[in-house]
Coordinates of C-alpha atoms in Angstrom, one line a residue:
M1 CA 92.5 130.9 64.0
Q2 CA 95.9 130.9 62.6
G3 CA 96.7 128.4 59.9
S4 CA 92.7 127.8 59.6
C5 CA 91.7 124.9 57.5
I6 CA 90.4 127.5 55.0
A7 CA 93.9 128.0 53.9
L8 CA 93.9 124.4 53.0
V9 CA 90.5 124.1 51.5
C10 CA 90.3 127.3 49.5
L11 CA 92.9 129.6 47.5
W12 CA 90.5 132.4 48.1
G13 CA 91.5 136.0 48.5
A14 CA 90.3 138.2 45.7
A15 CA 87.5 137.6 43.3
H16 CA 88.5 135.1 40.9
G17 CA 86.9 136.5 37.6
I18 CA 85.7 133.9 35.2
Y19 CA 85.0 130.4 36.9
G20 CA 85.0 127.0 35.4
L21 CA 86.2 128.2 31.9
T22 CA 88.0 125.5 30.0
W23 CA 89.1 125.9 26.6
K24 CA 87.9 123.0 24.3
P25 CA 90.2 122.1 21.6
N26 CA 89.4 120.9 18.3
L27 CA 89.5 116.8 18.8
P28 CA 89.3 114.1 16.5
P29 CA 85.8 112.7 16.2
R30 CA 86.4 109.8 18.3
A31 CA 87.7 111.8 21.0
R32 CA 84.6 114.2 21.1
N33 CA 82.0 111.3 21.5
G34 CA 83.8 110.0 24.6
K35 CA 84.9 106.7 23.1
Q36 CA 88.5 107.4 23.3
P37 CA 90.6 108.9 26.2
Y38 CA 91.1 112.6 26.0
L39 CA 94.9 112.1 26.0
L40 CA 95.4 109.5 23.4
N41 CA 98.6 107.4 23.0
T42 CA 99.2 107.4 19.4
L43 CA 101.9 104.7 19.9
N44 CA 99.6 101.9 20.9
S45 CA 98.5 99.0 18.8
S46 CA 101.5 99.0 16.7
D47 CA 103.0 95.7 15.3
F48 CA 106.2 96.8 16.7
C49 CA 104.9 96.8 20.3
E50 CA 103.4 93.4 19.8
K51 CA 106.8 91.9 18.9
K52 CA 108.5 93.4 22.0
R53 CA 109.2 91.1 25.1
K54 CA 111.0 91.6 28.3
V55 CA 114.8 91.1 28.1
S56 CA 117.0 89.4 30.6
A57 CA 120.1 91.1 29.7
M58 CA 120.9 94.8 28.9
G59 CA 122.7 93.7 25.9
L60 CA 119.3 92.9 24.4
W61 CA 117.6 96.2 25.3
S62 CA 117.9 99.1 23.0
A63 CA 116.9 102.7 23.2
S64 CA 114.4 104.3 20.8
L65 CA 117.1 105.6 18.3
D66 CA 114.7 107.4 16.1
D67 CA 113.1 109.4 18.6
D68 CA 112.1 112.9 17.6
L69 CA 113.4 114.2 20.9
A70 CA 116.9 114.2 19.6
K71 CA 115.8 116.2 16.6
L72 CA 115.2 119.3 18.8
P73 CA 118.0 121.9 18.4
I74 CA 121.2 120.9 20.2
D75 CA 123.9 123.1 21.7
S76 CA 126.7 123.5 19.0
I77 CA 129.4 123.4 21.7
R78 CA 130.2 120.0 22.5
S79 CA 132.7 120.6 25.3
N80 CA 131.5 120.1 29.0
Y81 CA 132.0 123.1 30.7
V82 CA 129.8 125.5 32.6
R83 CA 128.7 128.4 30.4
K84 CA 125.7 130.4 29.5
V85 CA 123.8 128.4 26.7
K86 CA 121.8 129.8 23.8
D87 CA 119.5 128.7 20.8
C88 CA 119.1 125.2 21.9
V89 CA 117.0 122.8 24.0
F90 CA 119.7 120.4 25.1
S91 CA 123.4 120.0 25.3
R92 CA 125.3 116.9 24.5
T93 CA 127.1 115.7 27.7
S94 CA 127.7 112.2 29.1
P95 CA 127.5 111.0 32.7
T96 CA 130.9 111.0 34.6
P97 CA 131.3 107.5 36.0
F98 CA 132.1 107.3 39.7
M99 CA 135.8 106.6 40.7
T100 CA 135.0 103.9 43.1
D101 CA 133.1 100.8 43.2
V102 CA 129.4 101.3 42.9
R103 CA 126.6 99.2 44.8
L104 CA 123.0 98.7 43.5
V105 CA 120.9 99.4 46.6
A106 CA 117.4 99.0 45.2
V107 CA 115.3 98.6 42.2
S108 CA 111.5 99.0 41.4
E109 CA 110.5 95.8 39.7
G110 CA 107.4 97.6 38.6
V111 CA 109.3 100.2 36.7
L112 CA 111.8 97.7 35.2
E113 CA 109.4 95.0 34.1
N114 CA 106.2 97.2 33.3
L115 CA 107.6 100.2 31.9
L116 CA 111.1 99.3 30.5
D117 CA 110.5 95.7 29.5
V118 CA 113.6 94.6 31.6
D119 CA 113.2 91.3 33.5
T120 CA 114.4 91.5 37.0
S121 CA 116.9 88.6 36.3
A122 CA 119.0 91.3 34.3
V123 CA 119.5 93.3 37.7
S124 CA 122.4 91.1 38.9
T125 CA 124.5 91.7 35.7
D126 CA 127.4 94.1 35.6
D127 CA 126.0 95.7 32.3
F128 CA 122.9 96.8 34.3
L129 CA 124.7 98.1 37.2
Q130 CA 127.1 100.1 34.8
F131 CA 124.0 101.5 32.9
V132 CA 122.0 102.7 35.9
S133 CA 125.1 104.3 37.5
G134 CA 126.3 106.2 34.5
G135 CA 129.2 104.0 33.7
K136 CA 128.1 102.8 30.4
S137 CA 125.7 104.4 27.9
I138 CA 123.3 102.8 25.4
S139 CA 125.0 102.4 21.9
G140 CA 123.2 104.8 19.5
F141 CA 122.0 107.2 22.0
A142 CA 124.1 110.5 22.9
P143 CA 123.1 111.5 26.5
L144 CA 121.7 114.9 26.8
A145 CA 121.3 117.6 29.4
H146 CA 118.2 120.0 29.2
R147 CA 118.5 123.7 29.2
Y148 CA 115.7 125.4 31.2
G149 CA 115.2 128.6 33.4
G150 CA 112.8 129.2 36.2
H151 CA 111.4 131.6 38.9
Q152 CA 112.6 130.3 42.2
F153 CA 110.8 131.7 45.5
G154 CA 109.2 134.3 43.1
V155 CA 112.4 135.7 41.5
W156 CA 113.6 135.0 37.9
A157 CA 116.7 132.9 38.5
G158 CA 117.9 132.9 34.7
Q159 CA 119.4 129.7 33.2
L160 CA 119.2 126.7 35.4
G161 CA 119.1 123.4 33.5
D162 CA 120.1 119.8 34.3
G163 CA 123.1 120.6 36.4
R164 CA 123.6 116.9 37.6
A165 CA 121.1 115.1 35.4
H166 CA 121.6 113.3 32.2
L167 CA 118.8 112.0 29.8
I168 CA 120.4 108.7 28.8
A169 CA 117.5 107.0 26.8
T170 CA 113.9 107.2 25.4
Y171 CA 112.3 104.0 25.0
I172 CA 109.0 102.8 23.7
N173 CA 107.8 99.6 25.5
R174 CA 105.7 96.7 24.7
F175 CA 102.5 98.6 25.4
G176 CA 103.4 101.4 23.1
E177 CA 104.3 103.8 26.0
R178 CA 107.1 106.1 25.5
W179 CA 109.3 106.8 28.5
E180 CA 112.5 109.1 29.0
L181 CA 115.2 107.7 31.4
Q182 CA 117.3 110.2 33.4
L183 CA 120.2 109.8 35.8
K184 CA 120.2 112.2 38.6
G185 CA 123.6 112.7 40.3
S186 CA 125.5 111.6 37.3
G187 CA 128.0 114.4 37.0
K188 CA 128.7 117.9 35.6
T189 CA 126.9 119.4 32.6
P190 CA 127.2 122.9 31.2
Y191 CA 124.2 123.8 33.6
S192 CA 126.0 122.7 36.8
R193 CA 126.8 126.3 37.9
T194 CA 128.7 126.0 41.0
G195 CA 127.7 122.6 41.8
D196 CA 129.7 119.3 41.7
G197 CA 127.1 117.4 39.6
R198 CA 126.6 114.8 42.2
A199 CA 123.7 113.8 44.5
V200 CA 124.2 112.3 48.0
L201 CA 123.0 109.1 49.3
R202 CA 120.4 110.6 51.8
S203 CA 118.4 112.7 49.2
S204 CA 118.6 109.9 46.8
V205 CA 117.2 107.4 49.2
R206 CA 114.3 109.9 49.8
E207 CA 113.9 110.5 46.2
F208 CA 113.8 106.8 45.3
L209 CA 111.4 105.8 48.1
C210 CA 109.0 108.9 47.5
S211 CA 108.7 108.6 43.7
E212 CA 107.4 105.2 44.1
A213 CA 105.3 105.9 47.2
M214 CA 103.5 108.7 45.3
H215 CA 102.7 106.3 42.5
Y216 CA 101.0 103.8 44.7
L217 CA 99.1 106.5 46.5
G218 CA 97.7 107.4 43.0
V219 CA 99.4 110.7 42.5
P220 CA 100.9 111.6 39.1
T221 CA 104.6 111.3 39.5
S222 CA 107.9 110.4 37.9
R223 CA 109.2 107.0 38.8
A224 CA 112.4 105.7 40.2
A225 CA 113.9 102.5 38.6
S226 CA 117.0 102.0 40.5
L227 CA 119.2 103.6 43.4
V228 CA 122.9 103.2 43.3
V229 CA 125.5 104.3 45.8
S230 CA 129.3 104.7 45.5
D231 CA 132.2 105.5 48.0
D232 CA 133.2 108.7 46.3
V233 CA 133.5 111.5 48.6
V234 CA 130.8 114.4 48.1
W235 CA 131.0 117.4 50.4
R236 CA 127.8 119.2 51.7
D237 CA 126.7 121.7 54.0
Q238 CA 123.3 120.1 54.7
F239 CA 121.6 123.0 56.7
Y240 CA 123.7 125.8 55.2
S241 CA 125.3 126.4 58.7
G242 CA 128.9 126.4 57.7
N243 CA 129.2 122.7 58.8
V244 CA 130.5 120.9 55.8
T245 CA 130.4 117.3 56.0
E246 CA 131.6 114.2 53.9
E247 CA 128.8 112.2 52.2
R248 CA 128.7 109.6 49.7
G249 CA 127.7 110.0 46.1
A250 CA 124.6 108.2 44.7
V251 CA 122.5 108.2 41.4
V252 CA 118.8 107.5 40.8
L253 CA 117.6 106.4 37.5
R254 CA 114.3 108.5 37.1
V255 CA 111.8 107.6 34.5
A256 CA 109.0 109.9 33.1
K257 CA 107.0 110.5 30.0
S258 CA 108.8 113.7 29.8
W259 CA 110.9 116.0 31.8
F260 CA 109.9 119.3 30.1
R261 CA 108.8 121.8 32.8
I262 CA 107.3 125.4 32.9
G263 CA 111.0 126.6 33.0
S264 CA 111.9 124.9 29.7
L265 CA 109.5 127.5 27.9
E266 CA 110.4 130.4 30.2
I267 CA 114.0 130.3 29.3
L268 CA 113.1 130.6 25.5
T269 CA 110.8 133.6 25.9
N270 CA 113.1 135.3 28.3
S271 CA 115.9 134.8 25.8
G272 CA 113.7 136.1 22.9
E273 CA 114.2 132.7 21.2
F274 CA 110.6 132.6 19.9
H275 CA 111.3 130.6 16.7
L276 CA 112.6 127.9 19.2
L277 CA 109.7 128.2 21.7
R278 CA 107.2 127.6 18.8
E279 CA 109.2 124.5 17.9
L280 CA 109.4 123.3 21.4
V281 CA 105.6 123.8 22.1
D282 CA 104.7 122.2 18.9
F283 CA 107.0 119.2 19.7
I284 CA 105.4 118.9 23.2
I285 CA 101.8 119.2 21.9
K286 CA 102.5 116.5 19.1
E287 CA 104.2 114.0 21.4
H288 CA 102.2 114.5 24.7
F289 CA 98.9 116.0 23.7
P290 CA 98.0 114.3 20.6
A291 CA 94.3 114.9 21.0
I292 CA 95.1 118.5 19.9
L293 CA 95.3 118.8 16.3
R294 CA 98.6 120.1 15.1
T295 CA 96.8 122.2 12.4
D296 CA 94.5 123.7 15.0
P297 CA 95.2 127.6 15.1
N298 CA 94.2 127.6 18.7
R299 CA 96.3 124.6 19.8
V300 CA 98.5 126.6 22.2
L301 CA 95.3 127.7 24.1
A302 CA 94.3 124.1 24.3
F303 CA 97.5 123.0 25.6
F304 CA 97.4 125.8 28.2
S305 CA 94.0 124.8 29.1
I306 CA 95.0 121.2 29.8
V307 CA 97.9 122.0 31.8
V308 CA 95.9 124.4 33.9
S309 CA 93.3 121.5 34.5
Q310 CA 95.8 118.9 35.3
T311 CA 97.9 121.0 37.5
A312 CA 94.8 121.7 39.6
D313 CA 94.2 117.9 39.9
M314 CA 97.8 117.2 40.8
I315 CA 97.8 119.7 43.6
A316 CA 94.6 118.5 45.0
R317 CA 96.0 115.1 45.1
W318 CA 99.0 116.4 46.9
M319 CA 96.7 117.9 49.6
S320 CA 94.6 114.8 49.7
V321 CA 97.6 112.8 51.1
G322 CA 99.1 115.6 53.1
F323 CA 102.1 116.0 50.8
A324 CA 104.2 119.2 50.6
H325 CA 106.6 119.5 47.7
G326 CA 108.7 121.9 49.5
V327 CA 110.2 123.7 46.3
C328 CA 107.2 124.7 44.1
N329 CA 109.5 126.8 41.6
T330 CA 108.5 126.9 37.9
D331 CA 111.6 124.8 37.1
N332 CA 110.1 122.0 39.4
F333 CA 106.6 122.2 37.8
S334 CA 106.1 119.6 34.9
L335 CA 104.3 120.5 31.8
L336 CA 102.7 116.9 31.9
S337 CA 101.7 117.9 35.6
I338 CA 103.3 115.1 37.2
T339 CA 105.4 115.4 40.4
I340 CA 108.9 115.8 39.8
D341 CA 112.3 116.8 41.6
Y342 CA 111.9 115.4 45.1
G343 CA 113.9 117.6 47.2
P344 CA 113.0 118.8 50.7
F345 CA 109.4 117.3 50.7
G346 CA 107.5 116.1 53.6
F347 CA 104.1 114.5 54.3
M348 CA 102.3 116.4 57.1
E349 CA 101.9 114.7 60.2
T350 CA 100.3 116.8 63.0
Y351 CA 97.6 118.7 60.9
D352 CA 98.9 122.3 60.2
A353 CA 98.0 124.1 57.1
D354 CA 101.2 126.3 57.6
Y355 CA 103.3 123.0 57.5
V356 CA 106.6 124.0 55.8
P357 CA 109.0 121.0 55.3
N358 CA 111.9 122.9 53.7
T359 CA 114.1 124.6 56.4
S360 CA 115.3 126.8 53.5
D361 CA 111.9 128.3 53.1
D362 CA 112.3 131.0 55.8
D363 CA 109.1 132.9 54.6
G364 CA 106.9 129.8 54.2
R365 CA 106.2 130.5 50.6
Y366 CA 105.7 126.9 50.0
R367 CA 103.7 125.8 53.0
I368 CA 101.3 123.1 52.3
G369 CA 98.3 125.4 52.5
N370 CA 99.7 127.6 49.9
Q371 CA 100.6 125.1 47.3
A372 CA 97.6 125.9 45.2
N373 CA 98.5 129.6 45.0
A374 CA 102.0 128.7 44.2
G375 CA 100.7 126.5 41.4
M376 CA 98.5 129.4 40.0
Y377 CA 101.5 131.7 40.2
N378 CA 103.6 129.2 38.1
L379 CA 100.7 128.7 35.5
N380 CA 100.7 132.6 35.3
K381 CA 104.4 132.4 34.3
L382 CA 103.6 129.7 31.9
L383 CA 101.0 132.0 30.3
V384 CA 103.6 134.8 30.1
A385 CA 106.0 132.3 28.4
L386 CA 103.3 131.2 25.9
N387 CA 102.2 135.0 25.1
P388 CA 104.6 135.4 22.1
L389 CA 102.6 132.4 20.5
M390 CA 99.3 134.0 20.8
D391 CA 97.2 136.9 19.4
N392 CA 95.3 139.3 21.4
R393 CA 92.0 137.4 21.4
Q394 CA 93.9 134.2 22.4
K395 CA 95.7 136.0 25.2
Q396 CA 92.4 137.2 26.7
I397 CA 90.8 133.7 26.6
A398 CA 94.0 132.3 28.1
S399 CA 93.7 134.7 31.0
A400 CA 90.1 133.7 31.5
I401 CA 91.2 130.0 31.6
L402 CA 94.0 130.9 34.1
A403 CA 91.3 132.7 36.2
G404 CA 89.3 129.7 36.3
F405 CA 92.0 127.7 38.1
P406 CA 90.9 128.3 41.7
D407 CA 87.4 127.0 40.9
Q408 CA 88.9 123.9 39.3
Y409 CA 91.3 123.2 42.2
Y410 CA 88.5 123.8 44.6
H411 CA 86.1 121.4 42.8
R412 CA 88.7 118.5 42.7
F413 CA 89.8 119.3 46.4
T414 CA 86.3 118.9 47.6
E415 CA 85.8 115.8 45.4
L416 CA 88.8 114.2 47.0
F417 CA 87.9 115.1 50.5
R418 CA 84.4 114.0 50.0
A419 CA 85.7 110.6 49.1
K420 CA 88.0 110.6 52.1
L421 CA 85.1 111.0 54.3
G422 CA 83.1 108.3 52.6
F423 CA 80.5 110.6 51.2
L424 CA 78.7 109.5 47.8
G425 CA 77.5 112.4 45.7
A426 CA 77.7 115.9 46.7
R427 CA 75.4 117.8 49.3
E428 CA 75.4 121.3 50.6
E429 CA 76.6 120.2 54.1
D430 CA 79.6 118.4 52.9
L431 CA 81.9 121.4 52.7
S432 CA 81.0 122.4 56.4
L433 CA 81.7 118.9 57.6
I434 CA 85.1 118.7 55.9
A435 CA 86.1 122.1 57.1
S436 CA 84.9 121.2 60.7
F437 CA 86.8 117.9 60.7
L438 CA 90.0 119.7 59.7
N439 CA 89.5 122.5 62.3
M440 CA 89.2 119.9 65.1
M441 CA 92.3 118.3 63.7
E442 CA 94.1 121.6 63.8
D443 CA 93.0 122.5 67.2
T444 CA 93.9 119.1 68.8
K445 CA 97.2 118.8 66.7
A446 CA 95.9 115.6 65.5
D447 CA 97.8 113.5 62.8
F448 CA 96.3 114.0 59.3
T449 CA 96.9 110.6 57.7
M450 CA 95.7 108.5 60.7
S451 CA 92.8 110.7 61.5
F452 CA 91.2 109.9 58.2
R453 CA 92.3 106.3 58.2
Q454 CA 91.0 105.5 61.6
L455 CA 87.7 107.2 60.8
S456 CA 87.7 104.5 58.0
E457 CA 88.2 101.8 60.4
L458 CA 85.5 102.8 63.0
T459 CA 81.9 101.3 62.7
D460 CA 78.9 103.5 62.7
L461 CA 77.9 102.1 66.1
Q462 CA 81.3 103.0 67.6
L463 CA 80.9 106.5 66.4
R464 CA 77.5 106.8 67.5
N465 CA 78.4 105.8 71.0
L466 CA 81.6 108.0 70.8
T467 CA 83.7 104.8 71.8
I468 CA 87.1 105.5 70.3
P469 CA 89.5 102.8 71.3
E470 CA 92.8 104.0 72.7
E471 CA 94.8 102.5 69.9
Y472 CA 92.9 104.8 67.6
W473 CA 95.3 107.4 68.8
A474 CA 94.8 110.2 66.2
L475 CA 91.0 110.0 66.3
H476 CA 91.2 109.9 70.1
D477 CA 92.9 113.2 70.0
I478 CA 90.1 114.7 67.9
S479 CA 87.4 113.0 70.1
Q480 CA 88.6 115.4 73.0
H481 CA 87.4 118.5 71.1
V482 CA 84.4 120.1 72.4
E483 CA 82.6 120.1 69.0
F484 CA 83.4 116.4 68.1
S485 CA 80.1 115.0 69.2
A486 CA 78.1 117.4 67.4
W487 CA 80.3 116.7 64.4
V488 CA 79.8 113.0 64.6
A489 CA 76.1 113.4 64.8
A490 CA 76.2 115.6 61.5
Y491 CA 78.6 113.1 59.9
L492 CA 76.3 110.0 60.6
Q493 CA 73.4 111.9 59.3
R494 CA 75.2 112.8 56.2
L495 CA 76.3 109.0 55.8
Q496 CA 72.6 107.9 56.0
S497 CA 71.8 109.9 52.6
N498 CA 74.5 107.8 50.7
P499 CA 72.4 105.9 48.1
H500 CA 72.6 102.0 48.4
D501 CA 75.3 102.2 51.1
S502 CA 76.1 100.3 54.1
D503 CA 78.5 100.6 57.0
S504 CA 80.6 97.9 55.7
K505 CA 80.7 99.3 52.2
R506 CA 81.6 102.8 53.6
R507 CA 84.6 101.5 55.7
Q508 CA 85.8 99.4 52.8
R509 CA 85.5 102.4 50.4
M510 CA 87.3 104.7 52.7
K511 CA 90.1 102.4 53.7
T512 CA 90.9 102.2 49.7
T513 CA 91.1 106.0 49.8
N514 CA 92.7 106.8 53.0
P515 CA 96.2 105.4 53.2
R516 CA 97.5 103.8 56.6
Y517 CA 101.1 104.2 55.5
I518 CA 102.9 107.3 53.9
L519 CA 106.7 108.0 53.8
R520 CA 107.0 110.1 57.0
N521 CA 110.1 112.1 57.4
W522 CA 111.1 109.9 60.4
M523 CA 110.7 106.8 58.4
A524 CA 112.9 108.0 55.5
E525 CA 115.5 109.4 58.1
S526 CA 115.7 106.0 59.8
A527 CA 116.3 104.3 56.5
V528 CA 118.8 107.0 55.5
R529 CA 120.7 106.5 58.8
K530 CA 121.0 102.7 58.3
A531 CA 121.9 103.2 54.6
E532 CA 124.8 105.3 55.6
T533 CA 126.3 102.4 57.3
N534 CA 125.6 100.0 54.3
D535 CA 122.5 98.7 55.8
F536 CA 119.8 98.9 53.4
S537 CA 117.3 96.6 55.0
E538 CA 114.9 99.6 55.9
V539 CA 115.1 101.0 52.4
H540 CA 113.9 97.5 51.1
L541 CA 111.2 97.4 54.0
L542 CA 109.8 100.8 53.3
Q543 CA 109.8 100.1 49.4
K544 CA 107.8 97.0 50.1
V545 CA 105.3 98.5 52.5
L546 CA 104.7 101.7 50.5
Q547 CA 103.7 99.6 47.3
R548 CA 100.5 98.7 49.3
P549 CA 100.0 101.9 51.3
F550 CA 96.1 101.1 51.9
E551 CA 96.6 97.7 53.3
M552 CA 97.4 96.7 56.8
Q553 CA 100.7 94.7 56.8
K554 CA 102.3 93.1 59.7
M555 CA 105.9 94.0 59.1
A556 CA 104.8 97.8 58.8
E557 CA 102.8 97.5 62.1
L558 CA 105.9 95.9 64.0
A559 CA 108.1 98.7 62.7
G560 CA 105.7 101.3 64.1
Y561 CA 104.7 103.0 60.8
S562 CA 101.2 103.7 61.6
Q563 CA 102.1 105.1 65.1
E564 CA 103.1 108.4 66.4
A565 CA 106.6 109.5 65.6
P566 CA 109.3 108.4 68.0
E567 CA 110.6 111.0 70.4
W568 CA 114.0 111.2 68.6
A569 CA 112.1 112.4 65.4
K570 CA 110.4 115.3 66.9
D571 CA 112.9 117.9 65.4
L572 CA 113.8 116.4 62.2
K573 CA 114.7 118.9 59.4
V574 CA 115.3 118.7 55.6
S575 CA 116.8 121.2 53.4
C576 CA 117.4 122.0 49.8
S577 CA 121.0 120.7 50.2
S578 CA 121.2 117.3 48.5

């Protein structure tokens, strides 16, 4: 069967070598005995954090001016023109303000209040609007553009970098958490290549909504604090068809613990800048992997092992919600294993392991069923980048760690899908039940998200009697499959083996695992089309709905967000153009 669920469940092709091998770093004593999280936050519990409070005006808000990030090597050339940059991690360059008036479209209250200590009352001020649109910088912090490279669609692309993004602040909040604030669409940098440094409204709406949607789905991700639109004209050929059209420039304020990616290290190794490679890796370990001792001679191995494990977890979580990133290049893969750089992404609707959201991906390299393979490819490129920092013995161990990635991914994938089916514990028949359910979904072209969700809402009695209500449209599609009744019988038998469980507990548990609402392409497109006429009502509605994706919501039901895609949306496409 073409696009079989085996492509989704497994990575498998060749033998995988050493399985389950994870490098164990030298940890501080408390981390070894399990009383402290593996990834420690060394900033917590400081007197500084206890004194911090939310601010009601941007004039009272200040960046972390003594942050070590600014101590990394910076480009000696300060002029802002496109060039090949050497021997640095960042270039100093400021955002380019829009020429026309700007308008605040949306903000994430959760990001502002809980991550950045900004009270929502500050949102209405001009200082806030200027800050989040690139019109005004925070005093004392010089904006930066990051230099990185990357393998794009399997080919080394050389220098890439922040071509339209500016790091405008680092901030340690009242909880001791350190965050990096980055504007996307804020103007040209030395890394803009042939681009204009801008982002358009349609792609910015999608990134703003999806960043927050993924967070509330429980997927590691960068966050979006705000979305601003201007009347500045930006010209784009959306589908690379020669049809260049006029669009409006927009800016998203993105927030993450770090924006370093695999390509951040690749560019240094490919340029032979090994001294800088060591400096940057040690900085990343010190800042973001503090459980690894800085004096550990195997710290690079420990770092690589964690990235391998966390990348497996991230991609498995993508798969559990039917998310396809669209452009899984090494420059889009975070070293902290969070989802970044939302471009031509898509949430799979009709189940298809060969689903490709990006119309620019002609060969389907980044189809949803191949994302784990893409992840392993990227991790191999990370290993190549780290090789100059390791001796022969360490390289051999690192290769074995990488060989264990398929097993780690497979274990996490099956763990997540067991939960989606309501299973407690692990039994031998689970894999067959998962695979069979996905096979039936594929054969009947049933909806991925709603098939699992509606299974969560049906009682055992309804399943046993094979009474699938018409309104359970996705599961009704699957029920037409010739193998459905046999699968239901095996499924109910497996549920009976759940210890100390009941039908109501099972349904409640599954409803907190299987979302009712995801950011379907047609929903995002509907919001974009309205936004282009200055009607931002659906952006706001989607933002509200996607903050509670597991709960049935009246407004979402009225908008049809749990129904089949409307007819007008059947042939929607997205591309890398943004």
